[in-house]
Coordinates of C-alpha atoms in Angstrom, one line a residue:
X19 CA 10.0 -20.1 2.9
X20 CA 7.0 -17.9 3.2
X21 CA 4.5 -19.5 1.3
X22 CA 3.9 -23.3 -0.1
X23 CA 2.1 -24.3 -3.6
X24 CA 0.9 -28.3 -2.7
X25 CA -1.4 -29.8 -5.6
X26 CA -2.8 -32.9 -4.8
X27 CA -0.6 -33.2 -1.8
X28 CA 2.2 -32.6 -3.6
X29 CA 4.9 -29.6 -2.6
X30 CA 5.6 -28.6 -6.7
X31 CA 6.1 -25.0 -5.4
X32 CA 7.0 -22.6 -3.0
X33 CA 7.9 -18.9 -2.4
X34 CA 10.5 -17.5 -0.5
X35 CA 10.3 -14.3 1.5
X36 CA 10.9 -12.7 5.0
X37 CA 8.1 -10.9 7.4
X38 CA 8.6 -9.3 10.4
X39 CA 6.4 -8.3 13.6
X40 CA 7.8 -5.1 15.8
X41 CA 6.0 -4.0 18.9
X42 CA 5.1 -0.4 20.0
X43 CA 9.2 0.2 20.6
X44 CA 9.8 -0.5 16.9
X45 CA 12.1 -3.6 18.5
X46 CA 11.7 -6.6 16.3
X47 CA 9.5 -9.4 18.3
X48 CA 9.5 -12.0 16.1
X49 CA 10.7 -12.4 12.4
X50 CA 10.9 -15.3 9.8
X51 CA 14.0 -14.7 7.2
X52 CA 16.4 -11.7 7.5
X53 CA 13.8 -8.6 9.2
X54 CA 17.6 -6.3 8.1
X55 CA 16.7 -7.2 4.2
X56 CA 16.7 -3.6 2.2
X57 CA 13.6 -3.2 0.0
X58 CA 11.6 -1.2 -2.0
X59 CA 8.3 -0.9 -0.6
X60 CA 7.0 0.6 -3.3
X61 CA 3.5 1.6 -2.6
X62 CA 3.9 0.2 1.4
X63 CA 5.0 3.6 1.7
X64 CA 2.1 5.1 0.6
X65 CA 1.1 6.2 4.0
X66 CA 4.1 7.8 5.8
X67 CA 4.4 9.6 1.5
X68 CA 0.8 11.3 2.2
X69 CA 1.3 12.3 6.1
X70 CA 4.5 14.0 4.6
X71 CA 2.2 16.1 2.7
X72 CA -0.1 16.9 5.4
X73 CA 2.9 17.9 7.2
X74 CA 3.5 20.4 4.2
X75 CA 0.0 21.7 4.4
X76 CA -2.1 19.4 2.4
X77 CA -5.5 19.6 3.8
X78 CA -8.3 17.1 2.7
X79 CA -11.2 15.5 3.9
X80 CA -10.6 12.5 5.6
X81 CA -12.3 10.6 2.2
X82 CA -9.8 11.9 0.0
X83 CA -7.0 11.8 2.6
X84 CA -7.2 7.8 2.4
X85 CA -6.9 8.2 -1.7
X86 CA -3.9 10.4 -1.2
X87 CA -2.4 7.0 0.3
X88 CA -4.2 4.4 -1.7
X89 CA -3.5 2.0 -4.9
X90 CA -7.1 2.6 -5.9
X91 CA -8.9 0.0 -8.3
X92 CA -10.1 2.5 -10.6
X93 CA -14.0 2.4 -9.6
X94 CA -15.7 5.4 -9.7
X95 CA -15.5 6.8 -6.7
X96 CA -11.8 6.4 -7.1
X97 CA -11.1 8.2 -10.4
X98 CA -13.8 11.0 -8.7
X99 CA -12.5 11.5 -5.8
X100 CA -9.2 12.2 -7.8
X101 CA -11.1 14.8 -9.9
X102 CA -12.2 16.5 -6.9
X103 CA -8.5 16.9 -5.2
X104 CA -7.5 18.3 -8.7
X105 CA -10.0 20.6 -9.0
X106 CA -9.7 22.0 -6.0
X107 CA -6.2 23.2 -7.1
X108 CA -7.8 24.2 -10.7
X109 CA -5.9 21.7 -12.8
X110 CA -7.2 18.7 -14.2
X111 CA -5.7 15.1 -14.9
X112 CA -3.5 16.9 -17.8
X113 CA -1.0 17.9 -14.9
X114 CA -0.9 14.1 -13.4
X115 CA 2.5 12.9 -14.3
X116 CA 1.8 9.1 -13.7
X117 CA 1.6 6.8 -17.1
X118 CA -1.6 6.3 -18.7
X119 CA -2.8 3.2 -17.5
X120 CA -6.5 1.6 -17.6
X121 CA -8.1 0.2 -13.9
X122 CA -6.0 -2.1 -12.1
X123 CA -9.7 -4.1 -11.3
X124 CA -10.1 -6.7 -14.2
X125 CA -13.7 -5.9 -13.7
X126 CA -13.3 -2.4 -14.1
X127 CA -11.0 -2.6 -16.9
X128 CA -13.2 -5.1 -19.0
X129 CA -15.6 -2.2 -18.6
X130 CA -13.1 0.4 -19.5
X131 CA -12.6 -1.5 -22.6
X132 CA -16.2 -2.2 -23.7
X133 CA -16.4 1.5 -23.1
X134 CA -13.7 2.1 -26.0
X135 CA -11.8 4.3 -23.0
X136 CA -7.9 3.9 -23.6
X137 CA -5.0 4.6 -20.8
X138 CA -6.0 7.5 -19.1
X139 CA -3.4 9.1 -16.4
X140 CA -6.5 9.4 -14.4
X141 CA -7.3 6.0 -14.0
X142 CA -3.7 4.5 -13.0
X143 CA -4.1 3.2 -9.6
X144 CA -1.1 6.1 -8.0
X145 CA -3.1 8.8 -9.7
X146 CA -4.7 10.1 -5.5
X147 CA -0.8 9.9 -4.3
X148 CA 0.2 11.9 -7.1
X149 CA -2.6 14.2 -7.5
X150 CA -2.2 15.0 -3.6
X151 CA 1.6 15.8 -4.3
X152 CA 0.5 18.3 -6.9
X153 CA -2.1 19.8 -4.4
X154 CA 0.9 19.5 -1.6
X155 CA 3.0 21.7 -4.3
X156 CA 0.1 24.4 -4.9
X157 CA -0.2 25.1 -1.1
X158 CA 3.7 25.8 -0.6
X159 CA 4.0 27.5 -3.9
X160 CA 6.3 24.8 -5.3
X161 CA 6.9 24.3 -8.7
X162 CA 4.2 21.7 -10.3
X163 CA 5.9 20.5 -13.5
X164 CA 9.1 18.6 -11.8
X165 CA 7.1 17.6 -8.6
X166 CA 8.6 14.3 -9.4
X167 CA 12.0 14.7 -9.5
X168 CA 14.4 13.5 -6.7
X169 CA 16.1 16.9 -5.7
X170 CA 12.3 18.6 -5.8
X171 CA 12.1 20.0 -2.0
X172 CA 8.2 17.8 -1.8
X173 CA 10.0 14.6 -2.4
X174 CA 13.0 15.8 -0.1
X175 CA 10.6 16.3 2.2
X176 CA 9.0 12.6 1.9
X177 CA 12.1 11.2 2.4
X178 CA 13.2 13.0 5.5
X179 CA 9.8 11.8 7.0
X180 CA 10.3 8.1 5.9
X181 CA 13.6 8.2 7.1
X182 CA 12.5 9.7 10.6
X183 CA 9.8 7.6 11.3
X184 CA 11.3 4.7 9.8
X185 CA 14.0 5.4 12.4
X186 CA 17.0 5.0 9.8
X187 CA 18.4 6.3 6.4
X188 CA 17.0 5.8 3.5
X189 CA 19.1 3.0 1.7
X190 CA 18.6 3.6 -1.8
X191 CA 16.5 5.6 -4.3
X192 CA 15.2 4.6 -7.0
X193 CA 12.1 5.0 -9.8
X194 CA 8.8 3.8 -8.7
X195 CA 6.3 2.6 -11.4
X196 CA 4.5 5.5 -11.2
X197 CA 7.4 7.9 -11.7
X198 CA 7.9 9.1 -8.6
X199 CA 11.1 8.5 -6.2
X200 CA 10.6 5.1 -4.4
X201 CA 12.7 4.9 -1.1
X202 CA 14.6 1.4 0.3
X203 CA 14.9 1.0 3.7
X204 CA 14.6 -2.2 6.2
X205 CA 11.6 -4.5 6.4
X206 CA 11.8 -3.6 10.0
X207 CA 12.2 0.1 9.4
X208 CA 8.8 -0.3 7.1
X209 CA 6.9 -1.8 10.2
X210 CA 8.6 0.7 12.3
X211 CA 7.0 3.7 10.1
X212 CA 3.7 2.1 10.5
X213 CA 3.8 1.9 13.7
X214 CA 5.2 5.1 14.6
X215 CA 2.2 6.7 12.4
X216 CA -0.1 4.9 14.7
X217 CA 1.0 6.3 17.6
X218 CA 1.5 9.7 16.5
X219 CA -0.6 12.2 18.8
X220 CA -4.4 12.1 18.0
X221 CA -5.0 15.2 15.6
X222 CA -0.9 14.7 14.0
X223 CA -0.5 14.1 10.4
X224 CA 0.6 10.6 10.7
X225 CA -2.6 9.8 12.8
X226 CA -5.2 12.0 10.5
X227 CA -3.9 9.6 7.4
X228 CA -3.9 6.1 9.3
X229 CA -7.2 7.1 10.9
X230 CA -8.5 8.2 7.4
X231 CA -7.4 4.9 5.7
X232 CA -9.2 3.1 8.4
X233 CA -12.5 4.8 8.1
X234 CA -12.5 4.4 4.4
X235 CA -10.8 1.4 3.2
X236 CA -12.9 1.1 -0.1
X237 CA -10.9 4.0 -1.1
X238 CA -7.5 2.8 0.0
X239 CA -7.9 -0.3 -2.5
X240 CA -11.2 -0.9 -4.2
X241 CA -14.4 -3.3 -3.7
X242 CA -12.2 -6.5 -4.5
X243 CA -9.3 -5.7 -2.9
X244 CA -7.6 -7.8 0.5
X245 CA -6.1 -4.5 1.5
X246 CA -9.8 -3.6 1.8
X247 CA -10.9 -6.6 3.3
X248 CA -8.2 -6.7 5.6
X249 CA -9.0 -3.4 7.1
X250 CA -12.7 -3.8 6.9
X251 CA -13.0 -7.1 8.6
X252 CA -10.0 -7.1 11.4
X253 CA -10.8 -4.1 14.3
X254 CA -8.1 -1.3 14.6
X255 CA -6.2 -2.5 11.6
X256 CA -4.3 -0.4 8.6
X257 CA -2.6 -1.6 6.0
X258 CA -1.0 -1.0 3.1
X259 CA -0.2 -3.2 -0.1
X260 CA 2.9 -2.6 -2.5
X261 CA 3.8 -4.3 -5.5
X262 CA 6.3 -7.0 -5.9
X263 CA 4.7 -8.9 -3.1
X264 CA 5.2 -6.4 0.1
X265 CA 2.3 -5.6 2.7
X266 CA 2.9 -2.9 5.4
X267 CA 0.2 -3.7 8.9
X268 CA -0.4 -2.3 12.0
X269 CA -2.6 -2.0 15.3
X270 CA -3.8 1.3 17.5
X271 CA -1.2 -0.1 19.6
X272 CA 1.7 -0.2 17.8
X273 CA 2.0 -3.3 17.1
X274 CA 3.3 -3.7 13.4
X275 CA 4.2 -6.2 11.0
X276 CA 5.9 -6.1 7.5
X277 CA 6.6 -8.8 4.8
X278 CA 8.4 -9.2 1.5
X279 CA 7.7 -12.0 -1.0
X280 CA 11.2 -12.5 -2.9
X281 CA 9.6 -13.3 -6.3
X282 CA 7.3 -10.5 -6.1
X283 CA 4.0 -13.2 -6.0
X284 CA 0.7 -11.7 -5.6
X285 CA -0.5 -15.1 -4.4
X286 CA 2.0 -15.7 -1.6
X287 CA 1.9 -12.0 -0.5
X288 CA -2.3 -12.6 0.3
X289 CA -2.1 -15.6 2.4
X290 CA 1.3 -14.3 4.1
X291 CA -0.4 -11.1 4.9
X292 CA -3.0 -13.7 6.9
X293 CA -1.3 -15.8 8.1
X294 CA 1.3 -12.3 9.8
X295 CA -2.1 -11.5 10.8
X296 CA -2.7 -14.3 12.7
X297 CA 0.6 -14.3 14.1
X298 CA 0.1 -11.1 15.5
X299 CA -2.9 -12.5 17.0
X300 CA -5.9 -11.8 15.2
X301 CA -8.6 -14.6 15.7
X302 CA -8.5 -16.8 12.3
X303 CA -11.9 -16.2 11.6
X304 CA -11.4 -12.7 10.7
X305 CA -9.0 -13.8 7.5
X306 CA -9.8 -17.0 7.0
X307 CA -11.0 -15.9 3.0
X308 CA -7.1 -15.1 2.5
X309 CA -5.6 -18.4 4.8
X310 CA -5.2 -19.6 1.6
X311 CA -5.7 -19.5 -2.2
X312 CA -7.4 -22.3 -4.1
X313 CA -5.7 -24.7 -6.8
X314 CA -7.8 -26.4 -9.6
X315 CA -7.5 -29.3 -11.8
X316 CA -9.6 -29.9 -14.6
X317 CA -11.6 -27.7 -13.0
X318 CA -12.1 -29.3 -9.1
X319 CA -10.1 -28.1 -6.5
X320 CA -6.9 -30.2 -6.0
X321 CA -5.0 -28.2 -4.0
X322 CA -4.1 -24.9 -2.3
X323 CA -1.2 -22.1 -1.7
X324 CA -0.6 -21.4 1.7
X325 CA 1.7 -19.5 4.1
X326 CA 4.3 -21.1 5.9
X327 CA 4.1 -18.5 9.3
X328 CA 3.0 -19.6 12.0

């Protein structure tokens, strides 16, 4: 079990998963559940996907460098910074290849709508990965209409750095929801990426996108984001969130953790990204707004979901 539901001090839920904590060897250190069990990390990978690029020759300002490996909220300063990667390839959100979504921030989307804005390609939440793939594409002279396809040498290249850093092959391939390829590989092998990125020489790719994503974690996630708060409030951290309840962490040192909530819960993936926190020693304080999530019954609090690591 990962995480618990108790209302009025009764279990009526809980959430299985598996989370693991490497150290600056990539060796597993400790681990609750199987830290062997094949994923999809979807957007966990995020970060090794945009060092990749900078590997290839893309070359942005650290700002932008943290949208190339964020799940942005759709805020303004998201959807412009995107603008300004395009336009310094002279394209525009016509050549994004991600599905027209609106903002993945309720907030933002209410406002979307009251705007009488529809999907826009712009505005879903992988639109800096993918506009930074289409910039990669433009500085090697790669073709910019398949840049999504599997056999396309940008996402060969991705994969051959996951797999490197992640220090095994990549298990499967399959379809992300933004399109692109999204790569399986170990739980441990996703810490291991991190923390290999960390590491990384100061002025290397790896270390230029970690560094970036620390310095600018509003762009990374959005204003009401945990991925944001996380690296905002907790010293040396990056991290990374990925849908269907995986998180991605790790410390200037090397230290690394990874999780995976089975059912893909949002919920259990927020207090088990804590409570891994915690476990990896970071003072309580620090994340004791995610420790746990709030339960309600006829509108007083009645109980709470909370991780199970400890």
């Amino acid at each position: 079990m990962i995480a618990d539901v108790v209302r009025s001090g009764f279990v009526e839920g809980t959430h299985v998963g598996h989370a693991v904590i490497v150290n600056p060897g990539g060796e597993v250190e400790r681990a609750w559940g199987d830290p062997d069990v094949v994923i999809f990390p979807r957007s966990s990978n995020k970060p090794v996907q945009a060092s990749a690029m900078v590997h290839a020759g893309l070359d942005l300002p650290p700002e932008l460098l943290a949208l190339s490996a964020s799940s942005h909220s759709g805020e303004v300063m998201h959807l412009d910074g995107v603008a300004r990667i395009l336009a310094s390839i002279g394209l525009d959100e016509t050549a994004l290849q991600t599905p027209a979504d609106s903002p993945l921030d309720s907030i933002e989307r209410d406002a979307w709508i009251r705007e009488g804005r529809g999907p826009a390609r712009i505005a879903m939440n992988c639109s800096g990965k993918h506009a930074s793939m289409l910039a990669t594409c433009r500085v090697q002279g790669w073709s910019t209409d398949d840049y999504l396809m599997p056999e396309h040498p940008l996402q060969r290249a991705i994969s051959d750095h996951l797999a490197n850093l992640a220090g095994e092959p990549i298990a499967h391939m399959g379809v992300d929801g933004c399109g692109a390829p999204v790569l399986a590989l170990s739980l441990a092998g996703l810490a291991r990426s991190l923390s290999a990125s960390v590491q990384a020489e100061a002025g290397a790719p790896e270390r230029r996108v970690v560094s970036a994503m620390r310095s600018h974690p509003e762009l990374v996630g959005g204003s009401r984001r945990d991925v944001t708060a996380f690296m905002r409030d907790v010293p040396g951290l990056v991290a990374k969130d990925g849908a269907e309840g995986v998180y991605v962490m790790a410390f200037e040192d090397g230290r690394a953790g990874a999780l995976k909530v089975c059912d893909g819960s949002d919920r259990a993936r927020i207090v088990a990204a804590a409570a891994l926190l915690v476990a990896m020693g970071v003072d309580e304080t620090l994340v004791a707004g995610h420790r746990e999530l709030p339960l309600l019954g006829g509108g007083r609090l009645v109980g709470r979901v909370r991780s199970s690591i400890a």
